[in-house]
Amino acid sequence: MLGRLNHVAIAVRDIAAASKLYRGTLGAEVSEPEALAEHGVTVVFITLPNTKIELLEPLGPDSPIAKFLEKNPDGGIHHICYEVEDILAARDRLLNSGARVLGSGAPKIGAHGKPVLFLHPKDFNGTLIELEQA
Ligand SMILES: CC[C@H](C(=O)O)C(=O)SCCNC(=O)CCNC(=O)[C@H](O)C(C)(C)COP(=O)(O)OP(=O)(O)OC[C@H]1O[C@@H](n2cnc3c(N)ncnc32)[C@H](O)[C@@H]1OP(=O)(O)O
Ligand SMILES: [Co+2]
């Protein structure tokens, strides 16, 4: 079911400073910040030869990133995103297996304009998994 690793997401307090670090110190290609109010994040993507790094800064009062940073003050790896060929078939397979699909279970549109779903970290070795329609 799982396709390529689409991105690894890192929660940061200051996305401008983190972008400068990746662009300057690490010499990486970093996109411009994009506010995704419906997800409570400001996001940039760092393009790598084989995948991307997603930097996430809290946006708004109910951001999941703000809550994550309360427990992880220095930031850190927030989630990993796998591509799937058919996100609805993937969702149904996961639900049938007893795994928790977060939210209503209906995919939302993510930063790449594709449908995404999230799976509860407690069901997957303490790792928040995002699935994105390939
Ligand atoms: C979609 C746009 C963009 C894209 O790529 O396209 C993004 O990726 S946006 C990313 C931000 N959106 C989300 O993260 C949505 C999914 N997340 C959630 O629904 C929540 O954050 C959830 C359910 C993972 C946790 O929320 P909750 O309010 O329950 O917070 P708690 O601190 O109470 O967490 C409960 C429990 O889970 C552990 N936890 C929380 N976040 C993570 C994490 N990122 N990785 C691993 N574990 C996590 C937390 O420590 C708690 O464990 P406990 O042992 O009870 O302390
Ligand atoms: Co993501």
XYZ file of C-alpha atoms and ligand atoms in Angstrom:
191
model
C 0.000 0.000 0.000
C 2.748 2.475 0.858
C 4.483 4.360 -1.929
C 7.436 6.724 -1.726
C 8.306 8.816 1.339
C 6.788 12.156 0.377
C 8.185 14.183 3.286
C 9.510 14.221 6.827
C 8.011 17.060 8.885
C 9.839 19.024 11.570
C 8.035 21.286 14.063
C 9.834 24.606 14.595
C 9.193 27.709 16.689
C 10.584 30.126 14.106
C 10.184 29.078 10.491
C 12.168 32.068 9.180
C 15.172 31.164 11.342
C 14.875 27.470 10.476
C 14.604 28.307 6.749
C 17.742 30.471 7.002
C 19.568 27.574 8.671
C 18.624 25.125 5.905
C 19.206 27.653 3.085
C 22.431 29.154 4.487
C 24.196 26.650 6.724
C 22.954 23.529 4.932
C 22.822 24.978 1.415
C 19.358 23.599 0.717
C 16.601 24.845 -1.565
C 13.787 26.195 0.634
C 10.348 27.317 -0.579
C 8.643 30.509 0.571
C 6.390 30.231 3.658
C 2.754 29.328 3.052
C 0.032 29.823 5.678
C -2.409 26.910 5.859
C -4.994 28.302 8.269
C -7.240 25.243 8.003
C -4.377 23.115 9.294
C -3.072 25.641 11.836
C 0.395 25.764 10.286
C 2.795 27.894 8.303
C 4.840 25.570 6.100
C 7.935 25.591 3.926
C 9.335 22.666 1.945
C 13.000 21.797 1.511
C 13.548 19.912 -1.729
C 15.978 16.985 -1.548
C 17.006 14.612 -4.364
C 14.717 11.819 -3.103
C 12.135 13.427 -0.799
C 11.270 16.680 1.022
C 11.581 18.127 4.488
C 8.523 20.039 5.686
C 9.099 22.729 8.319
C 5.982 23.554 10.349
C 5.404 26.620 12.540
C 2.227 27.027 14.622
C -0.461 29.258 13.075
C -3.423 30.361 15.157
C -4.625 29.448 18.647
C -5.468 25.786 18.048
C -2.435 24.697 16.080
C -1.435 21.049 16.607
C 2.150 22.252 16.266
C 1.755 24.598 19.247
C 0.647 21.646 21.371
C 3.535 19.551 20.093
C 5.995 22.334 20.970
C 4.585 22.508 24.510
C 5.842 18.943 24.964
C 8.884 19.325 22.720
C 10.205 22.861 23.403
C 13.130 22.564 20.971
C 10.868 21.271 18.186
C 11.627 17.993 16.476
C 10.376 15.447 13.987
C 6.589 15.805 13.920
C 5.416 13.285 11.290
C 6.322 11.294 8.249
C 4.266 11.317 5.057
C 3.908 8.322 2.762
C 2.260 8.453 -0.655
C -0.568 6.011 -1.427
C -2.115 5.234 -4.815
C -5.683 5.265 -3.473
C -6.213 7.183 -0.211
C -9.824 6.051 0.242
C -8.877 2.393 -0.195
C -5.989 2.963 2.230
C -8.358 4.570 4.756
C -10.818 1.667 4.529
C -8.006 -0.882 4.932
C -6.730 0.959 8.015
C -10.181 1.286 9.577
C -10.805 -2.432 8.955
C -7.527 -3.170 10.734
C -8.693 -1.202 13.782
C -6.255 1.682 13.288
C -7.467 5.168 14.128
C -7.805 7.622 11.232
C -7.751 11.127 12.717
C -10.507 13.707 12.224
C -13.733 12.743 10.496
C -11.967 10.128 8.354
C -12.608 12.198 5.238
C -9.350 13.274 3.578
C -8.513 16.994 3.700
C -6.500 18.873 1.079
C -2.884 19.206 2.189
C -0.007 21.557 1.357
C 0.552 19.937 -2.047
C -3.131 20.319 -3.006
C -3.635 16.580 -2.646
C -5.969 14.674 -0.263
C -4.261 13.721 3.007
C -5.126 11.705 6.110
C -3.402 11.291 9.471
C -3.097 8.127 11.598
C -2.837 8.184 15.374
C 0.761 7.992 16.653
C -0.243 5.603 19.408
C -1.162 3.020 16.749
C 2.156 3.305 14.888
C 5.035 3.063 17.348
C 4.641 6.626 18.601
C 4.953 8.115 15.114
C 2.364 10.388 13.543
C 1.815 9.166 9.976
C 0.374 11.242 7.162
C -0.862 9.602 3.984
C -0.997 11.671 0.796
C -2.711 10.704 -2.431
C 0.056 10.118 -5.026
C -1.914 18.809 5.990
C -1.029 19.980 5.793
C 0.445 19.622 5.947
C 0.852 18.692 4.808
O 1.879 18.001 4.907
O 0.145 18.738 3.774
C 0.700 18.977 7.296
O 1.355 17.988 7.459
S -0.049 19.803 8.610
C 0.532 18.924 10.074
C -0.266 19.362 11.266
N -1.516 18.619 11.344
C -1.619 17.539 12.140
O -0.713 17.151 12.851
C -2.957 16.825 12.106
C -2.900 15.490 12.839
N -2.560 15.681 14.247
C -3.511 15.529 15.236
O -4.669 15.199 14.987
C -3.044 15.744 16.662
O -1.874 16.536 16.662
C -2.755 14.408 17.442
C -4.037 13.569 17.509
C -1.632 13.631 16.783
C -2.333 14.764 18.862
O -3.247 15.715 19.309
P -3.696 15.798 20.857
O -4.546 16.992 21.076
O -4.249 14.493 21.247
O -2.324 16.104 21.565
P -1.693 15.330 22.757
O -0.449 16.068 23.088
O -2.714 15.094 23.814
O -1.271 13.899 22.083
C -1.835 12.678 22.483
C -0.664 11.703 22.528
O -0.041 11.637 21.227
C 1.313 12.073 21.332
N 1.603 12.878 20.163
C 1.028 14.044 19.801
N 1.562 14.496 18.651
C 2.495 13.603 18.285
C 3.412 13.495 17.191
N 3.458 14.450 16.237
N 4.235 12.427 17.122
C 4.193 11.468 18.096
N 3.356 11.478 19.167
C 2.523 12.558 19.250
C 1.406 12.899 22.595
O 2.715 12.877 23.105
C 0.421 12.177 23.481
O 1.050 11.028 23.990
P 1.094 10.813 25.595
O 1.888 9.553 25.780
O -0.363 10.712 26.001
O 1.757 12.060 26.136
Co 2.839 16.906 6.311
